[in-house]
Amino acid sequence: MEDKRLHDLERLLLRVLVIIEEAEGRHITNPAMVYQLNLLRKEMYRGYFTMDNLRSQGIESESHDVSPSFAISKFNPTKRLFFSTISAHRDKDLQQVIDNLNNMVRDAYALAMFLKNYPPLYRQPYSMHLFVGKSMFGRQMEMERIMDFLFEREPLGTGSVQILPIVGPRYVGKSTLVAHICNDARVRNYFSQTIKITGDDINNKLSTLNDGVAIMHKENALGENKKVLAIVELSGDVDEVSWNGLFLSSICQLGRGSRIIITSRSNKVIKLGTTQPIVLNFLPPEAYWYFFKILTFGSTNSSDYPELQSIAMVIARGLNGSFISANVHSGLLRNNNLVAKQWRMHLASLREHIERNASLYNVENAYDVVQKRNRPLCWKLKDDKLSIWYKECSCLAEENVPTITIEDVLFERVKCEGAFDILVWKSHIPPYKFYILRCTVESGLKKDEVIH
């Protein structure tokens, strides 16, 4: 009975995918249609997650190699989302997903009809994994909100500059989201100039917008009634005296219709905004699994490789929603082609790494150490005599990119000693950052036997 319903769900998901791909190939301007499409997309993610999860559980119960213990490890804070259900709940959840998708497909008939009224976006045919890897995945609603903010007309007599705060944890994609917006042709044509200011510039008592700022885009000279988009990037808080000074001077310098976007990890900057903030969180498990699966399997149907799909799903659970980790680990798995033995070895190595660091720092998940505490993690080499302690960083300048890659270290193509940098991944979308590990090799555990 369950197999039949899973088959029905798979067919239903294909219908939903056709509607979504057709809609994403159109330039839709109606906010209600964008919202309905976003709801349909979320149900699709949930549907694929449910189907793949149930099939993976069947594979895991038959195989000792996939190691379900990693999936329900005490170090995984989202464990209850995955394997807490018993058979009765599982059947109920499956039926609920099918019912929800059926209802949304019926509602989408009108959506499909209206799509014909919107012009197509002319682009080359693509393989899904190439499109997902080069798009701002899962942030469609946030992008629409930012666009509305940028193009909203101000009432006559309004003299203040409108400010939109965007807040969220480290590596959630704040800078990437803003860079994606700034790269949009509509934004570049609307604003005569786009500039970027960092927290260091502000706290150094920057008093004008013409001094010491990075010009990201410029059509013509700054003058009367010229619209300027100012991007302010803060790692934490900002000195309020310096900010107020800059803000007051900016009112005089920026033309009518200019906008300021502030990004920060701190919720304290919300009070600087003139509109409701955008709070970015990591993708929910359903959307994250869809993202990771498409990156990992590409144009290959993952259902044709049930054991590999099960391994990939366990790996995705351990990555804590990190976009960078999804790209890195999917690339490493693709390099191993579709060899189950290699994928199992990768899973075992990742499991050992996460559990070691979670234990060392006495936290539930090692990624909390990186995302919240910014502390170094321990990476054991194969001989277990040396430890590589590393911290993550990023850069935009290509001349600062290390020549050693993560594959060189994993496959021991280079001798690791002293201090060195490793190139982990280069982003394929703006702002095209290079993600780097700053490494130090030490004998044994050391590093003050873990800094708490």
PDB file of N, CA and C in Angstrom, residues 235-314:
ATOM      1  N   SER A 235      29.473  43.417  10.386  1.00  0.00           N
ATOM      2  CA  SER A 235      29.628  42.069  10.952  1.00  0.00           C
ATOM      3  C   SER A 235      28.877  41.958  12.270  1.00  0.00           C
ATOM      4  N   GLY A 236      28.722  43.080  12.967  1.00  0.00           N
ATOM      5  CA  GLY A 236      28.000  43.086  14.239  1.00  0.00           C
ATOM      6  C   GLY A 236      27.230  44.378  14.394  1.00  0.00           C
ATOM      7  N   ASP A 237      27.487  45.079  15.500  1.00  0.00           N
ATOM      8  CA  ASP A 237      26.814  46.354  15.750  1.00  0.00           C
ATOM      9  C   ASP A 237      27.571  47.489  15.072  1.00  0.00           C
ATOM     10  N   VAL A 238      27.015  48.684  15.172  1.00  0.00           N
ATOM     11  CA  VAL A 238      27.656  49.867  14.612  1.00  0.00           C
ATOM     12  C   VAL A 238      27.653  50.963  15.666  1.00  0.00           C
ATOM     13  N   ASP A 239      28.688  51.765  15.636  1.00  0.00           N
ATOM     14  CA  ASP A 239      28.762  52.906  16.539  1.00  0.00           C
ATOM     15  C   ASP A 239      27.652  53.895  16.165  1.00  0.00           C
ATOM     16  N   GLU A 240      26.719  54.112  17.085  1.00  0.00           N
ATOM     17  CA  GLU A 240      25.526  54.906  16.750  1.00  0.00           C
ATOM     18  C   GLU A 240      25.859  56.362  16.444  1.00  0.00           C
ATOM     19  N   VAL A 241      26.870  56.912  17.124  1.00  0.00           N
ATOM     20  CA  VAL A 241      27.240  58.309  16.859  1.00  0.00           C
ATOM     21  C   VAL A 241      27.745  58.454  15.427  1.00  0.00           C
ATOM     22  N   SER A 242      28.632  57.515  15.024  1.00  0.00           N
ATOM     23  CA  SER A 242      29.155  57.555  13.660  1.00  0.00           C
ATOM     24  C   SER A 242      28.040  57.322  12.650  1.00  0.00           C
ATOM     25  N   TRP A 243      27.136  56.370  12.959  1.00  0.00           N
ATOM     26  CA  TRP A 243      26.035  56.082  12.036  1.00  0.00           C
ATOM     27  C   TRP A 243      25.122  57.288  11.874  1.00  0.00           C
ATOM     28  N   ASN A 244      24.748  57.907  12.969  1.00  0.00           N
ATOM     29  CA  ASN A 244      23.859  59.066  12.888  1.00  0.00           C
ATOM     30  C   ASN A 244      24.486  60.190  12.084  1.00  0.00           C
ATOM     31  N   GLY A 245      25.805  60.366  12.252  1.00  0.00           N
ATOM     32  CA  GLY A 245      26.495  61.397  11.482  1.00  0.00           C
ATOM     33  C   GLY A 245      26.471  61.096   9.993  1.00  0.00           C
ATOM     34  N   LEU A 246      26.721  59.848   9.660  1.00  0.00           N
ATOM     35  CA  LEU A 246      26.695  59.446   8.245  1.00  0.00           C
ATOM     36  C   LEU A 246      25.286  59.547   7.683  1.00  0.00           C
ATOM     37  N   PHE A 247      24.307  59.122   8.459  1.00  0.00           N
ATOM     38  CA  PHE A 247      22.928  59.121   7.979  1.00  0.00           C
ATOM     39  C   PHE A 247      22.432  60.540   7.726  1.00  0.00           C
ATOM     40  N   LEU A 248      22.727  61.465   8.645  1.00  0.00           N
ATOM     41  CA  LEU A 248      22.291  62.852   8.470  1.00  0.00           C
ATOM     42  C   LEU A 248      22.937  63.487   7.239  1.00  0.00           C
ATOM     43  N   SER A 249      24.224  63.156   7.024  1.00  0.00           N
ATOM     44  CA  SER A 249      24.892  63.726   5.851  1.00  0.00           C
ATOM     45  C   SER A 249      24.380  63.091   4.559  1.00  0.00           C
ATOM     46  N   SER A 250      23.947  61.827   4.651  1.00  0.00           N
ATOM     47  CA  SER A 250      23.499  61.134   3.442  1.00  0.00           C
ATOM     48  C   SER A 250      22.195  61.712   2.910  1.00  0.00           C
ATOM     49  N   ILE A 251      21.348  62.248   3.805  1.00  0.00           N
ATOM     50  CA  ILE A 251      20.079  62.832   3.365  1.00  0.00           C
ATOM     51  C   ILE A 251      20.330  63.982   2.395  1.00  0.00           C
ATOM     52  N   CYS A 252      21.390  64.729   2.668  1.00  0.00           N
ATOM     53  CA  CYS A 252      21.717  65.856   1.796  1.00  0.00           C
ATOM     54  C   CYS A 252      22.370  65.386   0.502  1.00  0.00           C
ATOM     55  N   GLN A 253      23.115  64.282   0.574  1.00  0.00           N
ATOM     56  CA  GLN A 253      23.887  63.845  -0.591  1.00  0.00           C
ATOM     57  C   GLN A 253      23.106  62.954  -1.542  1.00  0.00           C
ATOM     58  N   LEU A 254      22.162  62.198  -1.014  1.00  0.00           N
ATOM     59  CA  LEU A 254      21.447  61.244  -1.845  1.00  0.00           C
ATOM     60  C   LEU A 254      20.206  61.882  -2.459  1.00  0.00           C
ATOM     61  N   GLY A 255      19.956  61.556  -3.714  1.00  0.00           N
ATOM     62  CA  GLY A 255      18.792  62.105  -4.391  1.00  0.00           C
ATOM     63  C   GLY A 255      17.516  61.434  -3.940  1.00  0.00           C
ATOM     64  N   ARG A 256      16.407  62.036  -4.321  1.00  0.00           N
ATOM     65  CA  ARG A 256      15.099  61.492  -3.970  1.00  0.00           C
ATOM     66  C   ARG A 256      14.949  60.094  -4.566  1.00  0.00           C
ATOM     67  N   GLY A 257      14.449  59.150  -3.756  1.00  0.00           N
ATOM     68  CA  GLY A 257      14.295  57.780  -4.216  1.00  0.00           C
ATOM     69  C   GLY A 257      15.480  56.893  -3.918  1.00  0.00           C
ATOM     70  N   SER A 258      16.533  57.462  -3.300  1.00  0.00           N
ATOM     71  CA  SER A 258      17.702  56.654  -2.932  1.00  0.00           C
ATOM     72  C   SER A 258      17.331  55.699  -1.807  1.00  0.00           C
ATOM     73  N   ARG A 259      18.098  54.625  -1.659  1.00  0.00           N
ATOM     74  CA  ARG A 259      17.816  53.599  -0.658  1.00  0.00           C
ATOM     75  C   ARG A 259      19.113  53.147   0.030  1.00  0.00           C
ATOM     76  N   ILE A 260      18.950  52.689   1.271  1.00  0.00           N
ATOM     77  CA  ILE A 260      20.059  52.108   2.030  1.00  0.00           C
ATOM     78  C   ILE A 260      19.644  50.718   2.498  1.00  0.00           C
ATOM     79  N   ILE A 261      20.498  49.722   2.260  1.00  0.00           N
ATOM     80  CA  ILE A 261      20.290  48.362   2.765  1.00  0.00           C
ATOM     81  C   ILE A 261      21.418  48.046   3.737  1.00  0.00           C
ATOM     82  N   ILE A 262      21.045  47.643   4.960  1.00  0.00           N
ATOM     83  CA  ILE A 262      22.035  47.271   5.979  1.00  0.00           C
ATOM     84  C   ILE A 262      21.982  45.760   6.193  1.00  0.00           C
ATOM     85  N   THR A 263      23.143  45.105   6.176  1.00  0.00           N
ATOM     86  CA  THR A 263      23.208  43.683   6.514  1.00  0.00           C
ATOM     87  C   THR A 263      24.058  43.510   7.768  1.00  0.00           C
ATOM     88  N   SER A 264      23.616  42.622   8.645  1.00  0.00           N
ATOM     89  CA  SER A 264      24.342  42.410   9.900  1.00  0.00           C
ATOM     90  C   SER A 264      23.921  41.093  10.529  1.00  0.00           C
ATOM     91  N   ARG A 265      24.802  40.548  11.383  1.00  0.00           N
ATOM     92  CA  ARG A 265      24.447  39.367  12.181  1.00  0.00           C
ATOM     93  C   ARG A 265      23.687  39.761  13.437  1.00  0.00           C
ATOM     94  N   SER A 266      23.727  41.026  13.785  1.00  0.00           N
ATOM     95  CA  SER A 266      23.120  41.497  15.031  1.00  0.00           C
ATOM     96  C   SER A 266      21.712  42.033  14.799  1.00  0.00           C
ATOM     97  N   ASN A 267      20.774  41.603  15.643  1.00  0.00           N
ATOM     98  CA  ASN A 267      19.404  42.106  15.561  1.00  0.00           C
ATOM     99  C   ASN A 267      19.289  43.569  15.998  1.00  0.00           C
ATOM    100  N   LYS A 268      20.350  44.099  16.613  1.00  0.00           N
ATOM    101  CA  LYS A 268      20.294  45.483  17.097  1.00  0.00           C
ATOM    102  C   LYS A 268      20.177  46.501  15.966  1.00  0.00           C
ATOM    103  N   VAL A 269      20.602  46.116  14.758  1.00  0.00           N
ATOM    104  CA  VAL A 269      20.530  47.086  13.650  1.00  0.00           C
ATOM    105  C   VAL A 269      19.104  47.253  13.139  1.00  0.00           C
ATOM    106  N   ILE A 270      18.194  46.399  13.593  1.00  0.00           N
ATOM    107  CA  ILE A 270      16.802  46.501  13.141  1.00  0.00           C
ATOM    108  C   ILE A 270      16.233  47.884  13.469  1.00  0.00           C
ATOM    109  N   LYS A 271      16.661  48.431  14.617  1.00  0.00           N
ATOM    110  CA  LYS A 271      16.130  49.736  15.031  1.00  0.00           C
ATOM    111  C   LYS A 271      16.573  50.874  14.105  1.00  0.00           C
ATOM    112  N   LEU A 272      17.580  50.629  13.267  1.00  0.00           N
ATOM    113  CA  LEU A 272      18.025  51.653  12.325  1.00  0.00           C
ATOM    114  C   LEU A 272      17.133  51.712  11.086  1.00  0.00           C
ATOM    115  N   GLY A 273      16.308  50.706  10.881  1.00  0.00           N
ATOM    116  CA  GLY A 273      15.496  50.637   9.676  1.00  0.00           C
ATOM    117  C   GLY A 273      14.287  51.548   9.707  1.00  0.00           C
ATOM    118  N   THR A 274      13.823  51.892   8.511  1.00  0.00           N
ATOM    119  CA  THR A 274      12.593  52.674   8.378  1.00  0.00           C
ATOM    120  C   THR A 274      11.443  51.790   7.899  1.00  0.00           C
ATOM    121  N   THR A 275      11.723  50.496   7.691  1.00  0.00           N
ATOM    122  CA  THR A 275      10.711  49.544   7.249  1.00  0.00           C
ATOM    123  C   THR A 275      10.945  48.216   7.947  1.00  0.00           C
ATOM    124  N   GLN A 276      10.025  47.286   7.801  1.00  0.00           N
ATOM    125  CA  GLN A 276      10.159  45.982   8.438  1.00  0.00           C
ATOM    126  C   GLN A 276      11.410  45.271   7.939  1.00  0.00           C
ATOM    127  N   PRO A 277      12.188  44.680   8.850  1.00  0.00           N
ATOM    128  CA  PRO A 277      13.433  44.023   8.435  1.00  0.00           C
ATOM    129  C   PRO A 277      13.169  42.697   7.736  1.00  0.00           C
ATOM    130  N   ILE A 278      14.170  42.209   7.032  1.00  0.00           N
ATOM    131  CA  ILE A 278      14.167  40.848   6.496  1.00  0.00           C
ATOM    132  C   ILE A 278      15.087  40.019   7.380  1.00  0.00           C
ATOM    133  N   VAL A 279      14.546  38.970   7.968  1.00  0.00           N
ATOM    134  CA  VAL A 279      15.334  38.087   8.839  1.00  0.00           C
ATOM    135  C   VAL A 279      15.600  36.794   8.069  1.00  0.00           C
ATOM    136  N   LEU A 280      16.878  36.550   7.754  1.00  0.00           N
ATOM    137  CA  LEU A 280      17.253  35.353   7.009  1.00  0.00           C
ATOM    138  C   LEU A 280      17.595  34.222   7.962  1.00  0.00           C
ATOM    139  N   ASN A 281      17.039  33.061   7.700  1.00  0.00           N
ATOM    140  CA  ASN A 281      17.383  31.842   8.432  1.00  0.00           C
ATOM    141  C   ASN A 281      17.864  30.798   7.438  1.00  0.00           C
ATOM    142  N   PHE A 282      18.515  29.772   7.945  1.00  0.00           N
ATOM    143  CA  PHE A 282      18.930  28.689   7.076  1.00  0.00           C
ATOM    144  C   PHE A 282      17.695  27.967   6.543  1.00  0.00           C
ATOM    145  N   LEU A 283      17.845  27.338   5.394  1.00  0.00           N
ATOM    146  CA  LEU A 283      16.714  26.663   4.754  1.00  0.00           C
ATOM    147  C   LEU A 283      16.137  25.592   5.676  1.00  0.00           C
ATOM    148  N   PRO A 284      14.818  25.387   5.621  1.00  0.00           N
ATOM    149  CA  PRO A 284      14.222  24.255   6.352  1.00  0.00           C
ATOM    150  C   PRO A 284      14.740  22.951   5.763  1.00  0.00           C
ATOM    151  N   PRO A 285      14.671  21.842   6.521  1.00  0.00           N
ATOM    152  CA  PRO A 285      15.239  20.561   6.057  1.00  0.00           C
ATOM    153  C   PRO A 285      14.721  20.125   4.693  1.00  0.00           C
ATOM    154  N   GLU A 286      13.420  20.354   4.409  1.00  0.00           N
ATOM    155  CA  GLU A 286      12.852  19.899   3.146  1.00  0.00           C
ATOM    156  C   GLU A 286      13.499  20.608   1.950  1.00  0.00           C
ATOM    157  N   ALA A 287      13.615  21.938   2.041  1.00  0.00           N
ATOM    158  CA  ALA A 287      14.212  22.697   0.937  1.00  0.00           C
ATOM    159  C   ALA A 287      15.704  22.413   0.831  1.00  0.00           C
ATOM    160  N   TYR A 288      16.355  22.267   1.991  1.00  0.00           N
ATOM    161  CA  TYR A 288      17.802  22.018   1.978  1.00  0.00           C
ATOM    162  C   TYR A 288      18.107  20.675   1.324  1.00  0.00           C
ATOM    163  N   TRP A 289      17.307  19.651   1.609  1.00  0.00           N
ATOM    164  CA  TRP A 289      17.531  18.353   0.985  1.00  0.00           C
ATOM    165  C   TRP A 289      17.360  18.435  -0.531  1.00  0.00           C
ATOM    166  N   TYR A 290      16.338  19.147  -1.003  1.00  0.00           N
ATOM    167  CA  TYR A 290      16.136  19.294  -2.444  1.00  0.00           C
ATOM    168  C   TYR A 290      17.350  19.967  -3.086  1.00  0.00           C
ATOM    169  N   PHE A 291      17.841  21.028  -2.442  1.00  0.00           N
ATOM    170  CA  PHE A 291      19.017  21.755  -2.922  1.00  0.00           C
ATOM    171  C   PHE A 291      20.233  20.832  -2.996  1.00  0.00           C
ATOM    172  N   PHE A 292      20.478  20.088  -1.913  1.00  0.00           N
ATOM    173  CA  PHE A 292      21.650  19.214  -1.844  1.00  0.00           C
ATOM    174  C   PHE A 292      21.533  18.070  -2.854  1.00  0.00           C
ATOM    175  N   LYS A 293      20.341  17.512  -2.991  1.00  0.00           N
ATOM    176  CA  LYS A 293      20.142  16.395  -3.912  1.00  0.00           C
ATOM    177  C   LYS A 293      20.404  16.814  -5.351  1.00  0.00           C
ATOM    178  N   ILE A 294      19.873  17.980  -5.750  1.00  0.00           N
ATOM    179  CA  ILE A 294      20.058  18.438  -7.124  1.00  0.00           C
ATOM    180  C   ILE A 294      21.536  18.719  -7.389  1.00  0.00           C
ATOM    181  N   LEU A 295      22.220  19.344  -6.427  1.00  0.00           N
ATOM    182  CA  LEU A 295      23.647  19.612  -6.601  1.00  0.00           C
ATOM    183  C   LEU A 295      24.449  18.319  -6.711  1.00  0.00           C
ATOM    184  N   THR A 296      24.076  17.307  -5.918  1.00  0.00           N
ATOM    185  CA  THR A 296      24.853  16.075  -5.840  1.00  0.00           C
ATOM    186  C   THR A 296      24.635  15.173  -7.047  1.00  0.00           C
ATOM    187  N   PHE A 297      23.381  14.985  -7.437  1.00  0.00           N
ATOM    188  CA  PHE A 297      23.072  14.041  -8.503  1.00  0.00           C
ATOM    189  C   PHE A 297      22.969  14.695  -9.873  1.00  0.00           C
ATOM    190  N   GLY A 298      22.834  16.014  -9.910  1.00  0.00           N
ATOM    191  CA  GLY A 298      22.757  16.691 -11.184  1.00  0.00           C
ATOM    192  C   GLY A 298      21.571  16.219 -12.006  1.00  0.00           C
ATOM    193  N   SER A 299      21.824  15.903 -13.271  1.00  0.00           N
ATOM    194  CA  SER A 299      20.751  15.467 -14.157  1.00  0.00           C
ATOM    195  C   SER A 299      20.434  13.983 -14.000  1.00  0.00           C
ATOM    196  N   THR A 300      21.181  13.291 -13.128  1.00  0.00           N
ATOM    197  CA  THR A 300      20.920  11.869 -12.856  1.00  0.00           C
ATOM    198  C   THR A 300      19.716  11.736 -11.929  1.00  0.00           C
ATOM    199  N   ASN A 301      18.828  10.806 -12.208  1.00  0.00           N
ATOM    200  CA  ASN A 301      17.670  10.558 -11.343  1.00  0.00           C
ATOM    201  C   ASN A 301      18.144   9.817 -10.097  1.00  0.00           C
ATOM    202  N   SER A 302      18.070  10.472  -8.948  1.00  0.00           N
ATOM    203  CA  SER A 302      18.584   9.868  -7.715  1.00  0.00           C
ATOM    204  C   SER A 302      17.811   8.609  -7.331  1.00  0.00           C
ATOM    205  N   SER A 303      16.558   8.506  -7.762  1.00  0.00           N
ATOM    206  CA  SER A 303      15.761   7.317  -7.431  1.00  0.00           C
ATOM    207  C   SER A 303      16.313   6.054  -8.078  1.00  0.00           C
ATOM    208  N   ASP A 304      17.129   6.214  -9.111  1.00  0.00           N
ATOM    209  CA  ASP A 304      17.745   5.050  -9.745  1.00  0.00           C
ATOM    210  C   ASP A 304      18.899   4.493  -8.912  1.00  0.00           C
ATOM    211  N   TYR A 305      19.328   5.251  -7.905  1.00  0.00           N
ATOM    212  CA  TYR A 305      20.436   4.831  -7.043  1.00  0.00           C
ATOM    213  C   TYR A 305      19.998   4.958  -5.582  1.00  0.00           C
ATOM    214  N   PRO A 306      19.093   4.104  -5.121  1.00  0.00           N
ATOM    215  CA  PRO A 306      18.500   4.253  -3.785  1.00  0.00           C
ATOM    216  C   PRO A 306      19.531   4.246  -2.654  1.00  0.00           C
ATOM    217  N   GLU A 307      20.588   3.416  -2.749  1.00  0.00           N
ATOM    218  CA  GLU A 307      21.578   3.396  -1.674  1.00  0.00           C
ATOM    219  C   GLU A 307      22.352   4.707  -1.618  1.00  0.00           C
ATOM    220  N   LEU A 308      22.739   5.223  -2.778  1.00  0.00           N
ATOM    221  CA  LEU A 308      23.464   6.497  -2.815  1.00  0.00           C
ATOM    222  C   LEU A 308      22.568   7.639  -2.333  1.00  0.00           C
ATOM    223  N   GLN A 309      21.291   7.604  -2.705  1.00  0.00           N
ATOM    224  CA  GLN A 309      20.366   8.630  -2.240  1.00  0.00           C
ATOM    225  C   GLN A 309      20.243   8.595  -0.725  1.00  0.00           C
ATOM    226  N   SER A 310      20.210   7.389  -0.153  1.00  0.00           N
ATOM    227  CA  SER A 310      20.117   7.259   1.296  1.00  0.00           C
ATOM    228  C   SER A 310      21.361   7.811   1.975  1.00  0.00           C
ATOM    229  N   ILE A 311      22.543   7.513   1.420  1.00  0.00           N
ATOM    230  CA  ILE A 311      23.794   8.043   1.981  1.00  0.00           C
ATOM    231  C   ILE A 311      23.804   9.562   1.890  1.00  0.00           C
ATOM    232  N   ALA A 312      23.401  10.090   0.729  1.00  0.00           N
ATOM    233  CA  ALA A 312      23.386  11.547   0.541  1.00  0.00           C
ATOM    234  C   ALA A 312      22.444  12.224   1.523  1.00  0.00           C
ATOM    235  N   MET A 313      21.317  11.587   1.818  1.00  0.00           N
ATOM    236  CA  MET A 313      20.351  12.175   2.739  1.00  0.00           C
ATOM    237  C   MET A 313      20.915  12.231   4.157  1.00  0.00           C
ATOM    238  N   VAL A 314      21.638  11.183   4.559  1.00  0.00           N
ATOM    239  CA  VAL A 314      22.263  11.187   5.882  1.00  0.00           C
ATOM    240  C   VAL A 314      23.328  12.284   5.961  1.00  0.00           C
TER     241      VAL A 314
END
